[in-house]
CSV table of C-alpha atoms in Angstrom, one decimal:
chain,number,residue,atom,x,y,z
B,757,MET,CA,0.1,0.0,0.0
B,758,ALA,CA,1.5,3.3,-1.0
B,759,PRO,CA,1.0,5.9,1.3
B,760,LYS,CA,-0.1,8.3,-1.3
B,761,ASP,CA,-3.4,6.4,-1.9
B,762,ARG,CA,-4.6,6.8,1.6
B,763,LYS,CA,-7.0,9.5,2.5
B,764,PRO,CA,-5.7,11.3,5.6
B,765,HIS,CA,-7.0,9.3,8.5
B,766,VAL,CA,-9.5,10.7,11.0
B,767,SER,CA,-8.6,10.3,14.7
B,768,ARG,CA,-9.6,7.1,16.2
B,769,ASN,CA,-9.9,8.9,19.4
B,770,PRO,CA,-12.9,11.1,19.6
B,771,ASP,CA,-13.0,14.3,21.7
B,772,LEU,CA,-15.0,14.2,24.8
B,773,ILE,CA,-13.9,18.0,25.2
B,774,ARG,CA,-11.3,19.9,23.6
B,775,GLY,CA,-8.0,18.2,24.8
B,776,VAL,CA,-9.6,15.2,26.5
B,777,GLY,CA,-9.9,12.1,24.5
B,778,LYS,CA,-12.7,9.3,25.0
B,779,TYR,CA,-10.1,6.4,25.2
B,780,SER,CA,-7.1,5.9,27.6
B,781,ARG,CA,-3.5,5.2,26.4
B,782,SER,CA,-4.1,1.5,26.7
B,783,LYS,CA,-7.1,1.5,24.9
B,784,MET,CA,-5.8,3.4,22.1
B,785,TYR,CA,-2.9,1.0,22.0
B,786,HIS,CA,-5.4,-1.8,21.5
B,787,LYS,CA,-7.4,0.1,19.0
B,788,ARG,CA,-4.6,1.1,16.7
B,789,GLY,CA,-3.8,-2.8,16.5
B,790,LEU,CA,-0.1,-2.3,17.5
B,791,TRP,CA,-0.5,-5.6,19.3
B,792,ALA,CA,-1.3,-7.4,16.0
B,793,ILE,CA,1.5,-5.7,14.1
B,794,LYS,CA,4.0,-6.7,16.9
B,795,ALA,CA,2.5,-10.4,16.8
B,796,LYS,CA,3.1,-10.5,13.1
B,797,ASN,CA,6.7,-9.4,13.5
B,798,GLY,CA,7.5,-11.8,16.4
B,799,GLY,CA,7.2,-9.6,19.3
B,800,ALA,CA,8.8,-6.4,18.4
B,801,PHE,CA,7.7,-3.5,16.3
B,802,PRO,CA,9.1,-3.7,12.7
B,803,LYS,CA,11.9,-1.3,12.3
B,804,HIS,CA,13.5,-0.1,8.9
B,805,GLU,CA,17.2,0.6,8.8
B,806,LYS,CA,18.0,4.2,8.4
B,807,LYS,CA,19.4,5.0,4.9
B,808,ALA,CA,22.8,6.3,5.4
B,809,ALA,CA,22.5,10.1,4.8
B,810,ASP,CA,24.8,11.5,2.1
B,811,ALA,CA,27.5,13.7,3.8
B,812,ALA,CA,26.5,17.3,3.3
B,813,PRO,CA,29.2,19.1,1.1
B,814,ALA,CA,31.8,20.9,3.2
B,815,VAL,CA,30.5,24.5,3.6
B,816,LYS,CA,33.2,27.2,4.3
B,817,PRO,CA,32.4,29.6,6.9
B,818,PRO,CA,31.3,32.8,5.2
B,819,LYS,CA,33.6,35.6,5.1
B,820,PHE,CA,30.9,38.1,5.4
B,821,TYR,CA,28.2,38.4,8.0
B,822,PRO,CA,25.4,41.1,7.5
B,823,ALA,CA,25.3,43.2,10.7
B,824,ASP,CA,21.6,43.5,10.7
B,825,ASP,CA,19.1,40.8,10.2
B,826,ILE,CA,17.5,40.9,6.7
B,827,LYS,CA,13.8,40.7,7.0
B,828,LYS,CA,12.2,38.2,4.6
B,829,PRO,CA,9.4,39.8,2.3
B,830,LEU,CA,5.9,38.6,3.2
B,831,VAL,CA,4.5,35.8,0.9
B,832,ASN,CA,2.0,37.2,-1.4
B,833,LYS,CA,-0.6,34.6,-2.8
B,834,ARG,CA,-2.9,37.1,-4.5
B,835,LYS,CA,-4.0,36.3,-8.0
B,836,ALA,CA,-4.9,39.0,-10.4
B,837,ARG,CA,-8.5,38.4,-11.9
B,838,PRO,CA,-10.7,40.3,-14.1
B,839,THR,CA,-13.2,42.6,-12.4
B,840,LYS,CA,-16.2,40.8,-11.2
B,841,LEU,CA,-19.0,41.2,-13.8
B,842,ARG,CA,-22.4,42.4,-12.8
B,843,ALA,CA,-25.1,40.0,-12.9
B,844,SER,CA,-27.0,42.5,-15.0
B,845,ILE,CA,-24.4,42.4,-17.8
B,846,THR,CA,-24.6,39.4,-20.0
B,847,PRO,CA,-23.5,39.0,-23.6
B,848,GLY,CA,-26.0,40.9,-25.7
B,849,THR,CA,-27.1,43.3,-23.1
B,850,VAL,CA,-27.6,47.0,-24.1
B,851,LEU,CA,-25.4,49.2,-22.2
B,852,ILE,CA,-25.6,52.9,-21.8
B,853,ILE,CA,-22.2,54.6,-21.9
B,854,LEU,CA,-22.1,57.2,-19.2
B,855,ALA,CA,-18.5,59.1,-20.0
B,856,GLY,CA,-16.2,59.7,-22.7
B,857,ARG,CA,-16.5,60.5,-26.3
B,858,PHE,CA,-19.6,58.1,-26.6
B,859,LYS,CA,-21.5,59.2,-23.6
B,860,GLY,CA,-25.3,58.5,-23.8
B,861,LYS,CA,-25.0,56.1,-26.6
B,862,ARG,CA,-26.6,52.9,-26.3
B,863,VAL,CA,-24.3,49.9,-27.0
B,864,VAL,CA,-24.2,46.1,-27.2
B,865,PHE,CA,-22.1,44.2,-24.9
B,866,LEU,CA,-20.0,41.4,-26.4
B,867,LYS,CA,-17.6,39.9,-23.8
B,868,GLN,CA,-15.4,40.7,-20.7
B,869,LEU,CA,-11.8,40.8,-21.6
B,870,THR,CA,-9.0,39.4,-19.3
B,871,SER,CA,-8.0,42.9,-18.0
B,872,GLY,CA,-11.7,43.2,-16.8
B,873,LEU,CA,-12.8,45.7,-19.4
B,874,LEU,CA,-15.9,45.3,-21.4
B,875,LEU,CA,-15.6,44.6,-25.1
B,876,VAL,CA,-18.6,46.5,-26.8
B,877,THR,CA,-19.7,47.5,-30.2
B,878,GLY,CA,-22.2,50.2,-31.5
B,879,PRO,CA,-22.9,48.5,-33.9
B,880,PHE,CA,-20.7,51.0,-35.9
B,881,LYS,CA,-23.2,51.5,-38.6
B,882,ILE,CA,-26.1,52.1,-36.3
B,883,ASN,CA,-24.6,54.7,-33.9
B,884,GLY,CA,-20.9,55.2,-34.8
B,885,VAL,CA,-19.5,53.3,-31.9
B,886,PRO,CA,-16.7,51.0,-33.0
B,887,LEU,CA,-15.3,47.8,-31.3
B,888,ARG,CA,-14.2,49.3,-28.2
B,889,ARG,CA,-13.3,48.5,-24.5
B,890,VAL,CA,-15.1,50.2,-21.8
B,891,ASN,CA,-14.9,50.3,-18.0
B,892,GLN,CA,-17.7,48.5,-16.2
B,893,SER,CA,-18.2,51.4,-13.7
B,894,TYR,CA,-18.9,53.9,-16.4
B,895,VAL,CA,-21.7,51.8,-17.9
B,896,ILE,CA,-25.3,51.4,-17.0
B,897,ALA,CA,-26.9,48.0,-17.8
B,898,THR,CA,-30.3,48.0,-19.2
B,899,SER,CA,-32.8,45.1,-19.4
B,900,THR,CA,-32.8,45.0,-23.1
B,901,LYS,CA,-31.1,42.0,-24.7
B,902,VAL,CA,-29.7,41.4,-28.2
B,903,ASP,CA,-29.2,38.1,-29.7
B,904,VAL,CA,-25.4,37.6,-29.9
B,905,SER,CA,-25.2,34.0,-30.7
B,906,GLY,CA,-24.2,34.5,-34.3
B,907,VAL,CA,-21.1,36.6,-33.4
B,908,ASN,CA,-17.6,35.4,-32.9
B,909,VAL,CA,-15.5,37.2,-30.6
B,910,GLU,CA,-12.8,34.9,-29.7
B,911,LYS,CA,-10.2,36.7,-31.6
B,912,PHE,CA,-10.4,40.0,-29.5
B,913,ASP,CA,-8.3,40.5,-26.5
B,914,ASP,CA,-6.5,43.5,-24.9
B,915,LYS,CA,-3.4,43.2,-27.1
B,916,TYR,CA,-5.8,43.9,-30.1
B,917,PHE,CA,-6.7,47.3,-28.7
B,918,GLY,CA,-3.2,48.2,-27.5
B,919,LYS,CA,-1.2,51.2,-28.9
B,920,LYS,CA,1.0,50.1,-31.7
B,921,VAL,CA,4.7,50.3,-30.9
B,922,GLU,CA,6.3,53.0,-33.2
B,923,LYS,CA,9.4,52.3,-34.9
B,924,LYS,CA,12.2,54.4,-34.0
B,925,THR,CA,13.5,56.0,-37.1
B,926,LYS,CA,16.3,58.6,-36.3
B,927,LYS,CA,16.5,59.9,-39.9
B,928,GLY,CA,16.2,63.5,-40.8
B,929,GLU,CA,13.4,65.3,-38.9
B,930,GLY,CA,11.5,66.6,-41.9
B,931,GLU,CA,11.1,63.0,-43.3
B,932,PHE,CA,10.3,61.6,-39.8
B,933,PHE,CA,7.2,64.1,-39.2
B,934,GLU,CA,5.8,63.5,-42.3
B,935,ALA,CA,5.8,59.7,-42.1
B,936,GLU,CA,4.4,59.8,-38.7
B,937,LYS,CA,1.5,61.8,-39.5
B,938,GLU,CA,0.5,59.5,-42.3
B,939,GLU,CA,0.7,56.5,-40.3
B,940,LYS,CA,-1.4,57.8,-37.3
B,941,ASN,CA,-4.5,58.9,-39.4
B,942,THR,CA,-5.6,55.7,-41.0
B,943,LEU,CA,-7.2,52.6,-39.3
B,944,PRO,CA,-5.9,49.5,-40.6
B,945,GLN,CA,-8.1,47.6,-43.1
B,946,ASP,CA,-8.0,44.5,-41.0
B,947,LYS,CA,-9.7,46.4,-38.1
B,948,LYS,CA,-12.3,47.7,-40.3
B,949,ASP,CA,-12.8,44.2,-41.6
B,950,ASP,CA,-13.2,42.9,-38.0
B,951,GLN,CA,-15.8,45.5,-37.2
B,952,LYS,CA,-17.7,44.6,-40.4
B,953,SER,CA,-17.9,41.0,-39.6
B,954,VAL,CA,-18.9,41.4,-36.1
B,955,ASP,CA,-21.5,44.1,-36.9
B,956,ALA,CA,-23.0,41.7,-39.8
B,957,ALA,CA,-24.5,39.1,-37.6
B,958,LEU,CA,-25.4,41.5,-34.9
B,959,ILE,CA,-27.3,43.9,-37.4
B,960,ALA,CA,-29.3,41.0,-38.5
B,961,SER,CA,-30.5,40.0,-35.3
B,962,ILE,CA,-31.3,43.6,-34.2
B,963,GLU,CA,-33.3,44.3,-37.4
B,964,CYS,CA,-35.6,41.3,-36.3
B,965,VAL,CA,-36.7,43.3,-33.4
B,966,PRO,CA,-39.1,46.0,-34.0
B,967,ASP,CA,-37.8,49.6,-33.1
B,968,LEU,CA,-34.4,48.2,-31.6
B,969,LYS,CA,-32.4,49.7,-34.5
B,970,SER,CA,-33.6,53.4,-33.6
B,971,TYR,CA,-33.4,52.4,-30.0
B,972,LEU,CA,-29.7,51.9,-30.4
B,973,GLY,CA,-29.3,54.8,-32.6
B,974,ALA,CA,-30.7,57.2,-30.0
B,975,ARG,CA,-28.8,58.6,-27.2
B,976,PHE,CA,-29.9,58.4,-23.6
B,977,SER,CA,-30.2,61.8,-21.7
B,978,LEU,CA,-31.7,62.8,-18.4
B,979,LYS,CA,-34.8,65.1,-18.8
B,980,ALA,CA,-36.7,67.5,-16.5
B,981,GLY,CA,-38.2,65.6,-13.8
B,982,MET,CA,-36.1,62.3,-14.2
B,983,LYS,CA,-34.7,61.2,-11.1
B,984,PRO,CA,-31.8,58.7,-11.7
B,985,HIS,CA,-32.3,56.8,-8.3
B,986,GLU,CA,-36.0,56.1,-9.5
B,987,LEU,CA,-35.4,54.9,-12.8
B,988,VAL,CA,-35.5,51.3,-13.8
B,989,PHE,CA,-33.1,50.7,-16.8
H,474,MET,CA,-13.1,67.6,-28.0
H,475,VAL,CA,-14.6,65.9,-31.1
H,476,LYS,CA,-18.3,66.7,-31.5
H,477,GLY,CA,-20.2,63.9,-33.1
H,478,ARG,CA,-23.7,65.2,-33.5
H,479,GLU,CA,-23.3,69.0,-33.1
H,480,GLY,CA,-25.9,70.7,-30.8
H,481,GLU,CA,-27.2,67.6,-29.3
H,482,ARG,CA,-27.4,68.4,-25.6
H,483,ILE,CA,-27.1,65.1,-23.5
H,484,ARG,CA,-27.4,65.6,-19.7
H,485,LEU,CA,-26.0,62.5,-17.9
H,486,TYR,CA,-25.8,64.2,-14.6
H,487,THR,CA,-28.1,65.5,-11.8
H,488,ARG,CA,-28.1,69.0,-10.8
H,489,GLY,CA,-27.1,69.8,-7.4
H,490,THR,CA,-26.4,72.9,-5.3
H,491,VAL,CA,-23.5,73.5,-3.0
H,492,LEU,CA,-25.0,74.7,0.3
H,493,GLY,CA,-22.2,75.3,2.2
H,494,TYR,CA,-19.4,73.7,4.3
H,495,LYS,CA,-20.0,70.9,7.0
H,496,ARG,CA,-20.4,73.0,10.2
H,497,SER,CA,-21.6,73.5,13.6
H,498,LYS,CA,-23.1,76.7,14.9
H,499,SER,CA,-19.8,78.6,14.9
H,500,ASN,CA,-17.3,76.5,13.4
H,501,GLN,CA,-17.0,75.3,9.8
H,502,TYR,CA,-15.0,72.4,8.3
H,503,PRO,CA,-14.2,73.3,4.8
H,504,ASN,CA,-12.9,70.0,3.7
H,505,THR,CA,-16.5,68.5,3.4
H,506,SER,CA,-19.1,70.3,1.5
H,507,LEU,CA,-22.9,69.8,1.7
H,508,VAL,CA,-24.8,69.5,-1.4
H,509,GLN,CA,-28.5,69.4,-2.2
H,510,ILE,CA,-29.1,66.9,-5.1
H,511,GLU,CA,-32.2,67.8,-7.2
H,512,GLY,CA,-35.1,65.5,-6.5
H,513,VAL,CA,-33.5,63.5,-3.7
H,514,ASN,CA,-35.4,64.2,-0.5
H,515,THR,CA,-34.7,61.3,2.1
H,516,LYS,CA,-31.8,59.4,3.4
H,517,GLU,CA,-32.9,56.2,1.9
H,518,GLU,CA,-32.7,57.9,-1.7
H,519,VAL,CA,-29.1,59.2,-1.2
H,520,ALA,CA,-28.0,55.5,-1.0
H,521,TRP,CA,-28.1,55.3,-4.7
H,522,TYR,CA,-25.7,58.3,-5.1
H,523,ALA,CA,-23.0,57.2,-2.4
H,524,GLY,CA,-19.6,57.3,-4.2
H,525,LYS,CA,-20.9,59.0,-7.4
H,526,LYS,CA,-18.6,61.5,-8.7
H,527,MET,CA,-19.3,65.2,-8.8
H,528,ALA,CA,-17.8,68.1,-10.4
H,529,TYR,CA,-17.9,71.8,-9.6
H,530,ILE,CA,-17.3,73.7,-12.9
H,531,TYR,CA,-16.4,77.4,-12.8
H,532,LYS,CA,-15.0,79.8,-15.4
H,533,ALA,CA,-11.7,81.6,-15.1
H,534,LYS,CA,-9.9,84.6,-17.2
H,535,VAL,CA,-6.9,82.8,-18.0
H,536,LYS,CA,-7.0,79.8,-20.4
H,537,LYS,CA,-5.9,76.6,-19.0
H,538,ASN,CA,-5.6,73.5,-21.4
H,539,GLY,CA,-7.2,75.6,-24.1
H,540,SER,CA,-10.4,76.3,-22.1
H,541,HIS,CA,-11.7,79.2,-20.0
H,542,TYR,CA,-13.6,76.4,-17.9
H,543,ARG,CA,-12.2,74.6,-15.0
H,544,CYS,CA,-13.4,71.9,-12.7
H,545,ILE,CA,-12.7,70.6,-9.2
H,546,TRP,CA,-13.7,66.9,-9.0
H,547,GLY,CA,-15.2,65.2,-6.0
H,548,LYS,CA,-17.6,62.6,-4.7
H,549,VAL,CA,-20.8,62.1,-2.5
H,550,THR,CA,-19.5,60.4,0.6
H,551,ARG,CA,-22.4,60.0,2.8
H,552,PRO,CA,-26.0,61.4,3.8
H,553,HIS,CA,-26.3,64.4,5.9
H,554,GLY,CA,-29.3,64.4,8.0
H,555,ASN,CA,-32.7,63.1,7.2
H,556,THR,CA,-33.9,65.1,4.3
H,557,GLY,CA,-31.6,64.1,1.2
H,558,ILE,CA,-28.7,66.4,1.8
H,559,VAL,CA,-25.4,65.0,0.9
H,560,ARG,CA,-22.0,65.4,2.3
H,561,ALA,CA,-19.3,65.6,-0.4
H,562,LYS,CA,-15.3,65.8,-0.6
H,563,PHE,CA,-13.6,67.4,-3.4
H,564,LYS,CA,-10.0,67.0,-4.5
H,565,SER,CA,-9.4,70.4,-3.2
H,566,ASN,CA,-11.8,72.3,-0.8
H,567,LEU,CA,-14.5,74.3,-2.7
H,568,PRO,CA,-14.0,78.0,-2.8
H,569,PRO,CA,-16.4,80.0,-0.7
H,570,LYS,CA,-17.8,81.6,-3.7
H,571,SER,CA,-19.3,78.1,-4.7
H,572,MET,CA,-22.0,78.5,-2.0
H,573,GLY,CA,-25.2,78.4,-3.9
H,574,ALA,CA,-23.5,77.5,-7.1
H,575,ARG,CA,-24.3,74.4,-9.4
H,576,VAL,CA,-22.6,71.3,-9.1
H,577,ARG,CA,-23.0,68.2,-11.4
H,578,VAL,CA,-23.6,64.8,-9.9
H,579,PHE,CA,-22.7,62.2,-12.3
H,580,MET,CA,-24.3,58.6,-12.7
H,581,TYR,CA,-20.7,56.9,-12.5
H,582,PRO,CA,-19.2,54.9,-11.0
H,583,SER,CA,-22.3,53.0,-11.8
H,584,ASN,CA,-23.8,50.1,-9.8
H,585,ILE,CA,-26.7,49.2,-12.1
């Protein structure tokens, strides 16, 4: 029987109170069956010979002893996780963006990225919001849901949205500035294609629901007499 | 600022009024301001606004960052009393001229 197969053994001596067992030493001896093991082994408890320990390699006394004791840093077992997603936010939920360039826009939630940010799309054709990351705290989840089963969002992650590393060209300054400006203005074609492919499936499912398209195209605003703490989204 | 639709006024904040500083009869403590949020009348209603960001916006003669408008950010900390007044702390204390002035109470950080 290999020790690894055994489950950790529960104590054979239940506690009457903490610190006081039910059975005496002699009773426990009997319970553990040590008498049976001894009988099997001819009157003495079986012993294993100690393995000869390898002689530790000779260590020279160190030349330098530090004057003060160095403190060991505390163990940190914290794991980085994405922010906990609110129960009201599920793939396909319509969200209202509260701040930033697209404030007030109603937008479709696709998935939560590993950084914790939410991946969101307008869709672009409907309200001009591209595939974008948004923080959960700056968003209100409505109860309206869109069917996102036809959309494949596997390929999008935080790296996709990261800033592109600019090549360092140390050529003449005139050339440098012109080249830089040209690169910055245009969106690479593959990003535009990604937007189209994601939106195609979405728009199809949006058009099935009456008024949803104009709903997503309209922006949210507080009007006179609206109290946010009383609104149901 | 890039304008998408020009002229479309979206209000995503609730209006609030600065009432003054937290105070007792003869002492005031300017690090906390008291704010009256429009439409909030009880302590229970304030619970929704706890932690929400607020901005006191004012104009100045000198342009900073390309604008004459300047802002002091703060947040709702806790209710004050029973009738919907709120205590707020700002990044730097509100100036005394803000008493009676408008404050914007935003809907973020949101919990809905």
